[in-house]
Amino acid sequence: MTRASGAEVRCWLARVWPRAEAALVLAGGDLRAPLAGRPVLGEIFDDARLAELRRLATEGDFTDDICRCPGSLTVALLDARGLVIGSASLHGGTDLAWERGRFRNNLAVADPPGLRALLRRYGAHWL
């Protein structure tokens, strides 16, 4: 399976984020289980918090690799109809794997403590 470059993932993120109207923090990482059946830990509908999540979840450097663990939780982006338009699993509290099976390229986020703090506010209390 091929790995997408960081530039390719950034291009995809630039198309997805403007369509995001909300985000869900879901239990479980890359479990190959449907997102719809997972427990919802938190919901982000507020524009300011969604903008904060966008900044924290897109700034950083791509590793050109993926973590081998399944991850601890998933952030799912929803469009105006409530459909999932993208998701990322959290790995080690420092990396996000956006559409892991598709891109296979973790993002080492620029502000891991900030991302963990935001996710704790929305139900990820063990971070």
PDB file of C-alpha atoms in Angstrom:
ATOM      1  CA  MET A   1       0.000   0.000   0.000  1.00  0.00           C
ATOM      2  CA  THR A   2       1.365   3.427  -0.885  1.00  0.00           C
ATOM      3  CA  ARG A   3       1.854   6.297   1.531  1.00  0.00           C
ATOM      4  CA  ALA A   4       0.554   9.774   0.757  1.00  0.00           C
ATOM      5  CA  SER A   5       2.942  12.678   1.102  1.00  0.00           C
ATOM      6  CA  GLY A   6       2.347  15.272   3.777  1.00  0.00           C
ATOM      7  CA  ALA A   7       1.446  17.722   0.993  1.00  0.00           C
ATOM      8  CA  GLU A   8      -1.283  15.371  -0.257  1.00  0.00           C
ATOM      9  CA  VAL A   9      -2.760  15.022   3.217  1.00  0.00           C
ATOM     10  CA  ARG A  10      -2.622  18.805   3.744  1.00  0.00           C
ATOM     11  CA  CYS A  11      -4.434  19.329   0.437  1.00  0.00           C
ATOM     12  CA  TRP A  12      -7.164  16.905   1.550  1.00  0.00           C
ATOM     13  CA  LEU A  13      -7.406  18.601   4.965  1.00  0.00           C
ATOM     14  CA  ALA A  14      -7.740  21.998   3.249  1.00  0.00           C
ATOM     15  CA  ARG A  15     -10.782  20.661   1.375  1.00  0.00           C
ATOM     16  CA  VAL A  16     -12.386  18.876   4.350  1.00  0.00           C
ATOM     17  CA  TRP A  17     -12.070  21.391   7.190  1.00  0.00           C
ATOM     18  CA  PRO A  18     -14.105  24.200   5.555  1.00  0.00           C
ATOM     19  CA  ARG A  19     -17.010  21.731   5.251  1.00  0.00           C
ATOM     20  CA  ALA A  20     -16.782  20.652   8.911  1.00  0.00           C
ATOM     21  CA  GLU A  21     -19.698  21.893  11.003  1.00  0.00           C
ATOM     22  CA  ALA A  22     -18.980  19.745  14.062  1.00  0.00           C
ATOM     23  CA  ALA A  23     -16.606  17.158  15.468  1.00  0.00           C
ATOM     24  CA  LEU A  24     -17.163  14.098  17.610  1.00  0.00           C
ATOM     25  CA  VAL A  25     -14.629  12.627  20.010  1.00  0.00           C
ATOM     26  CA  LEU A  26     -15.191   8.866  19.859  1.00  0.00           C
ATOM     27  CA  ALA A  27     -13.881   6.002  21.961  1.00  0.00           C
ATOM     28  CA  GLY A  28     -11.355   3.766  20.239  1.00  0.00           C
ATOM     29  CA  GLY A  29      -8.751   4.316  17.585  1.00  0.00           C
ATOM     30  CA  ASP A  30      -8.293   2.451  14.316  1.00  0.00           C
ATOM     31  CA  LEU A  31     -10.340  -0.567  15.290  1.00  0.00           C
ATOM     32  CA  ARG A  32     -11.774  -1.197  11.856  1.00  0.00           C
ATOM     33  CA  ALA A  33     -15.134  -0.858  13.589  1.00  0.00           C
ATOM     34  CA  PRO A  34     -17.766   1.500  12.206  1.00  0.00           C
ATOM     35  CA  LEU A  35     -17.581   4.969  13.702  1.00  0.00           C
ATOM     36  CA  ALA A  36     -21.368   5.030  14.103  1.00  0.00           C
ATOM     37  CA  GLY A  37     -21.311   2.279  16.740  1.00  0.00           C
ATOM     38  CA  ARG A  38     -18.675   3.814  19.008  1.00  0.00           C
ATOM     39  CA  PRO A  39     -19.390   5.611  22.271  1.00  0.00           C
ATOM     40  CA  VAL A  40     -19.386   9.400  21.868  1.00  0.00           C
ATOM     41  CA  LEU A  41     -17.115  10.966  24.477  1.00  0.00           C
ATOM     42  CA  GLY A  42     -17.761  14.549  23.412  1.00  0.00           C
ATOM     43  CA  GLU A  43     -19.254  16.793  20.761  1.00  0.00           C
ATOM     44  CA  ILE A  44     -17.832  20.048  19.413  1.00  0.00           C
ATOM     45  CA  PHE A  45     -20.331  22.372  17.753  1.00  0.00           C
ATOM     46  CA  ASP A  46     -19.006  25.765  18.825  1.00  0.00           C
ATOM     47  CA  ASP A  47     -17.227  27.587  15.973  1.00  0.00           C
ATOM     48  CA  ALA A  48     -14.405  28.831  18.212  1.00  0.00           C
ATOM     49  CA  ARG A  49     -13.687  25.358  19.626  1.00  0.00           C
ATOM     50  CA  LEU A  50     -13.905  23.832  16.154  1.00  0.00           C
ATOM     51  CA  ALA A  51     -11.363  26.394  14.922  1.00  0.00           C
ATOM     52  CA  GLU A  52      -9.135  25.532  17.888  1.00  0.00           C
ATOM     53  CA  LEU A  53      -9.398  21.825  17.035  1.00  0.00           C
ATOM     54  CA  ARG A  54      -8.564  22.567  13.407  1.00  0.00           C
ATOM     55  CA  ARG A  55      -5.415  24.445  14.389  1.00  0.00           C
ATOM     56  CA  LEU A  56      -4.298  21.793  16.875  1.00  0.00           C
ATOM     57  CA  ALA A  57      -5.104  18.893  14.530  1.00  0.00           C
ATOM     58  CA  THR A  58      -3.455  20.243  11.385  1.00  0.00           C
ATOM     59  CA  GLU A  59      -0.300  22.055  12.502  1.00  0.00           C
ATOM     60  CA  GLY A  60       2.827  19.950  12.752  1.00  0.00           C
ATOM     61  CA  ASP A  61       5.034  17.737  10.619  1.00  0.00           C
ATOM     62  CA  PHE A  62       4.168  14.521   8.856  1.00  0.00           C
ATOM     63  CA  THR A  63       6.316  11.565   9.900  1.00  0.00           C
ATOM     64  CA  ASP A  64       6.201   9.611   6.607  1.00  0.00           C
ATOM     65  CA  ASP A  65       5.246   6.604   8.733  1.00  0.00           C
ATOM     66  CA  ILE A  66       2.370   5.290  10.832  1.00  0.00           C
ATOM     67  CA  CYS A  67       2.222   4.119  14.400  1.00  0.00           C
ATOM     68  CA  ARG A  68       1.621   0.387  14.748  1.00  0.00           C
ATOM     69  CA  CYS A  69      -0.860   0.690  17.647  1.00  0.00           C
ATOM     70  CA  PRO A  70      -4.595   1.148  16.981  1.00  0.00           C
ATOM     71  CA  GLY A  71      -4.672   4.533  18.717  1.00  0.00           C
ATOM     72  CA  SER A  72      -6.629   5.652  21.758  1.00  0.00           C
ATOM     73  CA  LEU A  73      -9.560   7.618  20.336  1.00  0.00           C
ATOM     74  CA  THR A  74     -10.939   9.038  17.122  1.00  0.00           C
ATOM     75  CA  VAL A  75     -11.948  12.550  16.111  1.00  0.00           C
ATOM     76  CA  ALA A  76     -14.636  12.504  13.428  1.00  0.00           C
ATOM     77  CA  LEU A  77     -15.507  15.607  11.411  1.00  0.00           C
ATOM     78  CA  LEU A  78     -19.152  16.068  10.430  1.00  0.00           C
ATOM     79  CA  ASP A  79     -20.646  18.125   7.620  1.00  0.00           C
ATOM     80  CA  ALA A  80     -23.875  20.140   7.785  1.00  0.00           C
ATOM     81  CA  ARG A  81     -25.938  16.957   7.203  1.00  0.00           C
ATOM     82  CA  GLY A  82     -24.225  15.167  10.083  1.00  0.00           C
ATOM     83  CA  LEU A  83     -22.228  12.865   7.816  1.00  0.00           C
ATOM     84  CA  VAL A  84     -18.630  11.936   8.625  1.00  0.00           C
ATOM     85  CA  ILE A  85     -16.345  13.650   6.127  1.00  0.00           C
ATOM     86  CA  GLY A  86     -13.037  12.730   7.733  1.00  0.00           C
ATOM     87  CA  SER A  87     -11.521  11.193  10.820  1.00  0.00           C
ATOM     88  CA  ALA A  88      -8.248  10.909  12.665  1.00  0.00           C
ATOM     89  CA  SER A  89      -7.061   8.572  15.382  1.00  0.00           C
ATOM     90  CA  LEU A  90      -4.833   9.758  18.224  1.00  0.00           C
ATOM     91  CA  HIS A  91      -1.556   7.904  18.701  1.00  0.00           C
ATOM     92  CA  GLY A  92       0.630   8.294  21.764  1.00  0.00           C
ATOM     93  CA  GLY A  93      -0.983  11.599  22.621  1.00  0.00           C
ATOM     94  CA  THR A  94       1.302  13.282  20.090  1.00  0.00           C
ATOM     95  CA  ASP A  95       0.324  12.082  16.603  1.00  0.00           C
ATOM     96  CA  LEU A  96      -2.874  12.055  14.573  1.00  0.00           C
ATOM     97  CA  ALA A  97      -3.419   9.567  11.773  1.00  0.00           C
ATOM     98  CA  TRP A  98      -5.846  11.269   9.388  1.00  0.00           C
ATOM     99  CA  GLU A  99      -7.669   8.595   7.379  1.00  0.00           C
ATOM    100  CA  ARG A 100      -4.965   6.127   8.372  1.00  0.00           C
ATOM    101  CA  GLY A 101      -5.870   3.395   5.895  1.00  0.00           C
ATOM    102  CA  ARG A 102      -5.979   5.903   3.071  1.00  0.00           C
ATOM    103  CA  PHE A 103      -2.923   8.087   3.757  1.00  0.00           C
ATOM    104  CA  ARG A 104      -0.647   6.009   6.024  1.00  0.00           C
ATOM    105  CA  ASN A 105       1.170   9.126   7.252  1.00  0.00           C
ATOM    106  CA  ASN A 106       0.940  10.332  10.852  1.00  0.00           C
ATOM    107  CA  LEU A 107       0.955  14.009  11.725  1.00  0.00           C
ATOM    108  CA  ALA A 108       3.189  14.808  14.701  1.00  0.00           C
ATOM    109  CA  VAL A 109       1.104  17.687  16.009  1.00  0.00           C
ATOM    110  CA  ALA A 110       2.880  20.940  16.853  1.00  0.00           C
ATOM    111  CA  ASP A 111       1.151  21.340  20.242  1.00  0.00           C
ATOM    112  CA  PRO A 112       0.495  17.906  21.812  1.00  0.00           C
ATOM    113  CA  PRO A 113      -0.344  19.329  25.284  1.00  0.00           C
ATOM    114  CA  GLY A 114      -2.852  21.715  23.711  1.00  0.00           C
ATOM    115  CA  LEU A 115      -4.503  18.944  21.695  1.00  0.00           C
ATOM    116  CA  ARG A 116      -4.697  16.669  24.747  1.00  0.00           C
ATOM    117  CA  ALA A 117      -6.176  19.512  26.842  1.00  0.00           C
ATOM    118  CA  LEU A 118      -8.860  20.172  24.229  1.00  0.00           C
ATOM    119  CA  LEU A 119      -9.726  16.480  23.956  1.00  0.00           C
ATOM    120  CA  ARG A 120      -9.923  16.202  27.765  1.00  0.00           C
ATOM    121  CA  ARG A 121     -12.492  19.012  27.748  1.00  0.00           C
ATOM    122  CA  TYR A 122     -14.549  16.840  25.403  1.00  0.00           C
ATOM    123  CA  GLY A 123     -14.495  13.535  27.244  1.00  0.00           C
ATOM    124  CA  ALA A 124     -11.020  12.029  26.850  1.00  0.00           C
ATOM    125  CA  HIS A 125     -10.334  12.230  30.582  1.00  0.00           C
ATOM    126  CA  TRP A 126      -7.478   9.667  30.587  1.00  0.00           C
ATOM    127  CA  LEU A 127      -5.194  11.861  28.418  1.00  0.00           C
TER     128      LEU A 127
END
